[in-house]
Backbone as CSV, one residue per row, in Angstrom:
resi,resn,N_x,N_y,N_z,CA_x,CA_y,CA_z,C_x,C_y,C_z
1,UNK,84.018,90.484,82.479,83.752,89.445,83.451,85.060,88.955,84.089
2,UNK,86.099,88.841,83.292,87.395,88.418,83.809,87.951,89.441,84.786
3,UNK,87.649,90.729,84.528,88.098,91.812,85.400,87.515,91.653,86.806
4,UNK,86.248,91.209,86.889,85.596,91.016,88.189,86.227,89.882,88.984
5,UNK,86.835,88.945,88.316,87.497,87.832,88.995,88.928,88.211,89.372
6,UNK,89.624,88.874,88.476,91.031,89.190,88.710,91.242,90.319,89.713
7,UNK,90.340,91.300,89.761,90.522,92.437,90.655,90.553,92.014,92.128
8,UNK,89.602,91.203,92.618,89.709,90.771,94.022,90.980,89.974,94.308
9,UNK,91.429,89.163,93.358,92.668,88.400,93.553,93.868,89.338,93.631
10,UNK,93.899,90.333,92.775,94.983,91.314,92.778,94.969,92.125,94.075
11,UNK,93.786,92.497,94.519,93.629,93.256,95.758,94.099,92.449,96.955
12,UNK,93.699,91.184,97.003,94.086,90.307,98.103,95.601,90.135,98.158
13,UNK,96.215,89.910,97.010,97.672,89.761,96.957,98.365,91.057,97.371
14,UNK,97.864,92.199,96.909,98.500,93.472,97.244,98.369,93.781,98.731
15,UNK,97.276,93.366,99.344,97.095,93.603,100.778,98.152,92.859,101.570
16,UNK,98.354,91.590,101.266,99.306,90.799,102.040,100.748,91.127,101.681
17,UNK,101.012,91.628,100.481,102.378,92.019,100.111,102.756,93.356,100.748
18,UNK,101.858,94.326,100.704,102.200,95.670,101.197,101.985,95.844,102.691
19,UNK,100.949,95.239,103.265,100.596,95.538,104.648,100.873,94.429,105.638
20,UNK,100.762,93.209,105.194,100.748,92.066,106.095,99.604,92.256,107.087
21,UNK,99.874,92.311,108.371,98.799,92.468,109.346,98.938,93.826,110.019
22,UNK,97.817,94.546,110.105,97.840,95.861,110.750,98.120,95.724,112.236
23,UNK,98.842,96.684,112.767,99.141,96.691,114.193,98.269,97.722,114.884
24,UNK,97.787,97.369,116.066,96.999,98.287,116.862,97.944,99.302,117.488
25,UNK,97.551,100.575,117.459,98.376,101.610,118.057,98.311,102.886,117.253
26,UNK,99.337,103.701,117.373,99.368,104.962,116.649,100.702,105.112,115.937
27,UNK,100.673,105.843,114.853,101.879,106.095,114.062,101.770,107.489,113.477
28,UNK,102.890,108.048,113.125,102.884,109.347,112.463,102.222,109.203,111.096
29,UNK,101.419,110.193,110.721,100.708,110.128,109.451,101.686,110.047,108.283
30,UNK,102.822,110.728,108.381,103.764,110.755,107.265,104.817,109.666,107.360
31,UNK,104.581,108.682,108.216,105.440,107.515,108.307,105.401,106.772,106.962
32,UNK,106.523,106.185,106.544,106.579,105.538,105.231,105.548,104.424,105.092
33,UNK,105.370,103.593,106.126,104.427,102.477,106.012,102.984,102.972,105.882
34,UNK,102.657,104.055,106.591,101.308,104.620,106.490,101.106,105.238,105.112
35,UNK,102.123,105.934,104.623,102.040,106.529,103.282,101.863,105.455,102.220
36,UNK,102.625,104.379,102.340,102.529,103.282,101.379,101.107,102.727,101.369
37,UNK,100.530,102.627,102.559,99.174,102.109,102.676,98.175,103.021,101.979
38,UNK,98.254,104.312,102.262,97.302,105.243,101.666,97.476,105.375,100.168
39,UNK,98.681,105.386,99.693,98.900,105.618,98.272,98.663,104.394,97.414
40,UNK,98.820,103.214,97.974,98.727,102.008,97.161,97.500,101.162,97.496
41,UNK,97.297,100.907,98.760,96.289,99.938,99.165,94.868,100.486,99.142
42,UNK,94.617,101.677,99.697,93.250,102.190,99.784,92.616,102.513,98.438
43,UNK,93.332,103.086,97.470,92.694,103.245,96.148,92.253,101.904,95.552
44,UNK,93.055,100.871,95.768,92.664,99.539,95.304,91.415,99.053,96.035
45,UNK,91.331,99.373,97.317,90.176,98.931,98.083,88.890,99.559,97.569
46,UNK,88.915,100.837,97.253,87.704,101.487,96.743,87.320,100.947,95.373
47,UNK,88.309,100.672,94.538,88.032,100.081,93.236,87.426,98.691,93.426
48,UNK,87.954,97.957,94.373,87.464,96.620,94.662,86.035,96.647,95.199
49,UNK,85.719,97.617,96.063,84.376,97.704,96.641,83.318,97.973,95.585
50,UNK,83.716,98.567,94.471,82.759,98.836,93.401,82.262,97.542,92.758
51,UNK,83.056,96.469,92.849,82.681,95.212,92.204,82.197,94.142,93.176
52,UNK,82.308,94.381,94.486,81.913,93.356,95.447,80.453,93.359,95.886
53,UNK,79.670,94.422,95.705,78.288,94.360,96.200,77.481,93.200,95.657
54,UNK,77.826,92.712,94.471,77.109,91.565,93.917,77.263,90.326,94.799
55,UNK,78.401,90.221,95.481,78.688,89.056,96.306,78.268,89.234,97.759
56,UNK,77.795,90.387,98.111,77.511,90.716,99.502,76.572,89.715,100.156
57,UNK,76.968,89.233,101.327,76.159,88.281,102.072,76.339,86.839,101.643
58,UNK,77.111,86.600,100.618,77.294,85.232,100.125,78.463,84.543,100.834
59,UNK,78.551,83.258,100.648,79.647,82.484,101.226,80.987,82.916,100.633
60,UNK,80.992,83.259,99.359,82.225,83.719,98.702,82.714,85.006,99.352
61,UNK,81.784,85.917,99.652,82.156,87.180,100.294,82.736,86.943,101.686
62,UNK,82.145,86.018,102.443,82.671,85.706,103.772,84.059,85.082,103.692
63,UNK,84.253,84.184,102.754,85.581,83.584,102.579,86.600,84.646,102.195
64,UNK,86.197,85.560,101.340,87.065,86.646,100.903,87.453,87.538,102.081
65,UNK,86.471,87.896,102.920,86.763,88.715,104.097,87.667,87.978,105.077
66,UNK,87.470,86.682,105.209,88.347,85.898,106.087,89.771,85.869,105.549
67,UNK,89.930,85.776,104.250,91.274,85.820,103.656,91.948,87.170,103.888
68,UNK,91.140,88.226,103.978,91.688,89.552,104.259,92.005,89.740,105.739
69,UNK,91.543,88.830,106.602,91.887,88.902,108.014,90.736,89.191,108.951
70,UNK,89.522,89.364,108.450,88.370,89.620,109.314,87.981,88.344,110.047
71,UNK,87.697,88.464,111.330,87.215,87.315,112.105,85.690,87.344,112.044
72,UNK,85.101,86.322,111.432,83.646,86.269,111.254,83.119,85.009,111.917
73,UNK,82.116,85.186,112.792,81.517,84.057,113.484,80.541,83.289,112.618
74,UNK,79.913,82.324,113.236,78.969,81.452,112.557,77.677,82.204,112.213
75,UNK,77.136,81.973,111.030,75.853,82.528,110.589,75.773,84.044,110.691
76,UNK,76.840,84.729,110.400,76.842,86.191,110.368,76.663,86.653,108.935
77,UNK,76.031,87.815,108.762,75.793,88.330,107.418,76.161,89.799,107.353
78,UNK,76.832,90.166,106.290,77.130,91.579,106.035,76.555,91.904,104.661
79,UNK,75.439,92.589,104.652,74.716,92.854,103.413,75.056,94.246,102.892
80,UNK,76.145,94.361,102.172,76.514,95.640,101.585,77.252,96.567,102.536
81,UNK,77.852,96.029,103.594,78.633,96.851,104.526,80.036,97.072,103.952
82,UNK,80.634,98.208,104.293,81.985,98.530,103.842,82.961,98.285,104.982
83,UNK,83.940,97.439,104.755,84.947,97.121,105.751,86.252,97.828,105.380
84,UNK,86.851,98.550,106.327,88.194,99.091,106.150,89.063,98.454,107.214
85,UNK,90.313,98.235,106.936,91.235,97.607,107.890,90.657,96.277,108.369
86,UNK,90.477,95.394,107.442,89.757,94.144,107.672,90.279,93.325,108.846
87,UNK,91.600,93.296,109.061,92.128,92.421,110.095,91.961,92.955,111.511
88,UNK,91.311,94.094,111.687,91.020,94.618,113.023,89.549,94.459,113.397
89,UNK,88.768,93.801,112.549,87.323,93.663,112.777,87.012,92.238,113.219
90,UNK,86.221,92.129,114.275,85.844,90.840,114.847,84.320,90.782,114.965
91,UNK,83.693,89.904,114.194,82.238,89.742,114.224,81.895,88.445,114.934
92,UNK,80.963,88.511,115.885,80.546,87.323,116.614,79.580,86.461,115.808
93,UNK,78.961,85.515,116.483,77.995,84.622,115.839,76.654,85.329,115.674
94,UNK,75.963,85.038,114.585,74.620,85.553,114.288,74.565,87.082,114.262
95,UNK,75.583,87.722,113.716,75.626,89.182,113.600,75.079,89.577,112.230
96,UNK,74.259,90.627,112.198,73.714,91.142,110.944,74.165,92.589,110.783
97,UNK,74.867,92.862,109.681,75.294,94.228,109.372,74.627,94.604,108.057
98,UNK,73.779,95.620,108.092,72.985,95.985,106.929,73.723,96.916,105.986
99,UNK,73.136,97.146,104.822,73.772,97.921,103.753,74.091,99.348,104.172
100,UNK,75.138,99.865,103.597,75.526,101.238,103.855,76.266,101.446,105.170
101,UNK,76.459,100.404,105.935,77.187,100.531,107.200,78.681,100.532,106.912
102,UNK,79.378,101.429,107.564,80.807,101.631,107.325,81.560,101.274,108.595
103,UNK,82.402,100.255,108.541,83.202,99.834,109.692,84.617,100.369,109.498
104,UNK,84.979,101.353,110.280,86.248,102.060,110.120,87.111,101.818,111.352
105,UNK,88.271,101.218,111.181,89.146,100.903,112.313,90.361,101.814,112.386
106,UNK,90.332,102.928,111.697,91.447,103.881,111.797,90.915,105.308,111.714
107,UNK,91.636,106.231,112.290,91.282,107.646,112.243,92.439,108.468,112.790
108,UNK,92.330,109.781,112.666,93.349,110.645,113.244,93.251,110.548,114.763
109,UNK,94.397,110.400,115.417,94.414,110.257,116.871,93.909,111.528,117.534
110,UNK,93.046,111.358,118.508,92.426,112.482,119.205,93.463,113.283,119.989
111,UNK,93.572,114.558,119.708,94.481,115.432,120.436,95.935,115.335,120.014
112,UNK,96.278,114.395,119.168,97.659,114.246,118.712,97.722,114.599,117.233
113,UNK,98.015,115.830,116.949,98.036,116.289,115.568,99.134,115.558,114.799
114,UNK,98.784,115.033,113.652,99.762,114.339,112.827,99.934,112.872,113.160
115,UNK,99.062,112.325,114.010,99.144,110.901,114.341,97.908,110.159,113.837
116,UNK,98.119,108.903,113.533,97.132,108.020,112.955,96.889,106.898,113.962
117,UNK,95.638,106.603,114.271,95.289,105.603,115.272,94.605,104.421,114.602
118,UNK,95.075,103.227,114.892,94.370,102.015,114.461,93.960,101.258,115.712
119,UNK,92.740,100.802,115.742,92.221,100.117,116.922,91.226,99.035,116.504
120,UNK,91.101,98.000,117.316,90.178,96.916,116.962,88.719,97.318,117.108
121,UNK,87.869,96.543,116.478,86.423,96.741,116.543,85.795,95.369,116.758
122,UNK,84.862,95.298,117.684,84.238,94.011,117.977,82.728,94.168,118.018
123,UNK,82.048,93.295,117.314,80.590,93.236,117.345,80.243,91.846,117.866
124,UNK,79.656,91.806,119.039,79.428,90.527,119.722,78.201,89.791,119.181
125,UNK,77.966,88.606,119.716,76.930,87.689,119.232,75.535,88.303,119.207
126,UNK,74.776,87.929,118.175,73.355,88.269,118.008,73.086,89.767,117.989
127,UNK,74.001,90.550,117.449,73.796,91.999,117.325,73.317,92.335,115.926
128,UNK,72.619,93.454,115.827,72.115,93.908,114.539,72.491,95.373,114.358
129,UNK,73.198,95.679,113.262,73.579,97.052,112.942,72.682,97.487,111.784
130,UNK,71.900,98.545,111.995,70.939,99.003,110.999,71.594,99.621,109.770
131,UNK,70.758,100.106,108.872,71.196,100.681,107.600,71.899,102.021,107.826
132,UNK,72.950,102.269,107.040,73.667,103.559,107.001,74.202,104.017,108.355
133,UNK,74.934,103.164,109.031,75.590,103.524,110.285,77.098,103.545,110.082
134,UNK,77.789,104.217,110.978,79.246,104.253,110.942,79.768,103.852,112.305
135,UNK,80.679,102.878,112.332,81.318,102.468,113.578,82.793,102.839,113.500
136,UNK,83.314,103.424,114.570,84.688,103.909,114.624,85.576,102.980,115.440
137,UNK,86.885,103.269,115.488,87.799,102.429,116.270,87.352,102.298,117.725
138,UNK,87.705,101.203,118.322,87.365,100.834,119.697,85.882,100.557,119.893
139,UNK,85.105,100.455,118.822,83.690,100.111,118.980,83.589,98.700,119.541
140,UNK,82.775,98.538,120.529,82.554,97.236,121.153,81.049,97.107,121.378
141,UNK,80.388,96.430,120.473,78.931,96.316,120.502,78.553,95.100,121.343
142,UNK,77.695,95.306,122.328,77.297,94.236,123.245,76.466,93.173,122.535
143,UNK,76.371,92.030,123.156,75.554,90.942,122.628,74.090,91.354,122.590
144,UNK,73.400,90.897,121.560,71.964,91.110,121.377,71.566,92.582,121.366
145,UNK,72.436,93.450,120.870,72.130,94.875,120.788,71.667,95.203,119.370
146,UNK,70.640,96.037,119.270,70.121,96.467,117.977,70.390,97.965,117.825
147,UNK,71.235,98.335,116.873,71.479,99.753,116.589,70.559,100.133,115.437
148,UNK,69.662,101.120,115.645,68.665,101.456,114.623,69.291,102.075,113.374
149,UNK,68.496,102.148,112.313,68.949,102.728,111.056,69.323,104.199,111.241
150,UNK,70.318,104.635,110.478,70.738,106.042,110.413,71.069,106.653,111.770
151,UNK,71.693,105.900,112.642,72.124,106.441,113.930,73.316,107.370,113.709
152,UNK,73.506,108.371,114.588,74.643,109.280,114.400,75.972,108.546,114.556
153,UNK,76.977,108.934,113.777,78.275,108.244,113.849,79.035,108.635,115.106
154,UNK,79.005,107.771,116.092,79.729,108.005,117.337,80.487,106.742,117.702
155,UNK,81.303,106.850,118.735,81.946,105.656,119.268,80.886,104.869,120.032
156,UNK,80.648,103.649,119.610,79.721,102.800,120.336,80.540,101.975,121.312
157,UNK,80.783,102.498,122.478,81.524,101.773,123.506,80.495,101.174,124.445
158,UNK,79.689,100.293,123.899,78.571,99.728,124.641,78.879,98.267,124.883
159,UNK,79.134,97.933,126.124,79.369,96.547,126.466,78.726,96.294,127.810
160,UNK,77.614,95.622,127.816,76.832,95.427,129.034,77.152,94.110,129.729
161,UNK,78.165,93.397,129.267,78.472,92.096,129.859,79.392,92.234,131.040
């Protein structure tokens, strides 16, 4: 039981000590800062995700995500969603993200072999992301949009405003 309390605290401290705030842009994959991130921070994140589903959708989980840098609007819920690169994700008001959804804000840069791309992700007000979806960098989900369950993992560059 103590392990479940100490692991998120250790993860939170390691995130702010090793990474501080992620920068939008691209970097070489073998850059020291990127290597440090992959070798130290991401294994901790996966270990941490194994113990967080119990808290999913709770006020404690939202506070925890805010401490990691995620911008979360009023009355938003993430029920079992996986967040990577927390400080690049922006959730509007009344957003619902269902279980199994993977929010990924980094990937290999398109056409640039050996480069790593980090980009912001925004889900606007009153949107609903169905079960088992994947959102990639530069995703911009329009207000009041419903993405159905098990949609193919593509860039959702949908902004009708």
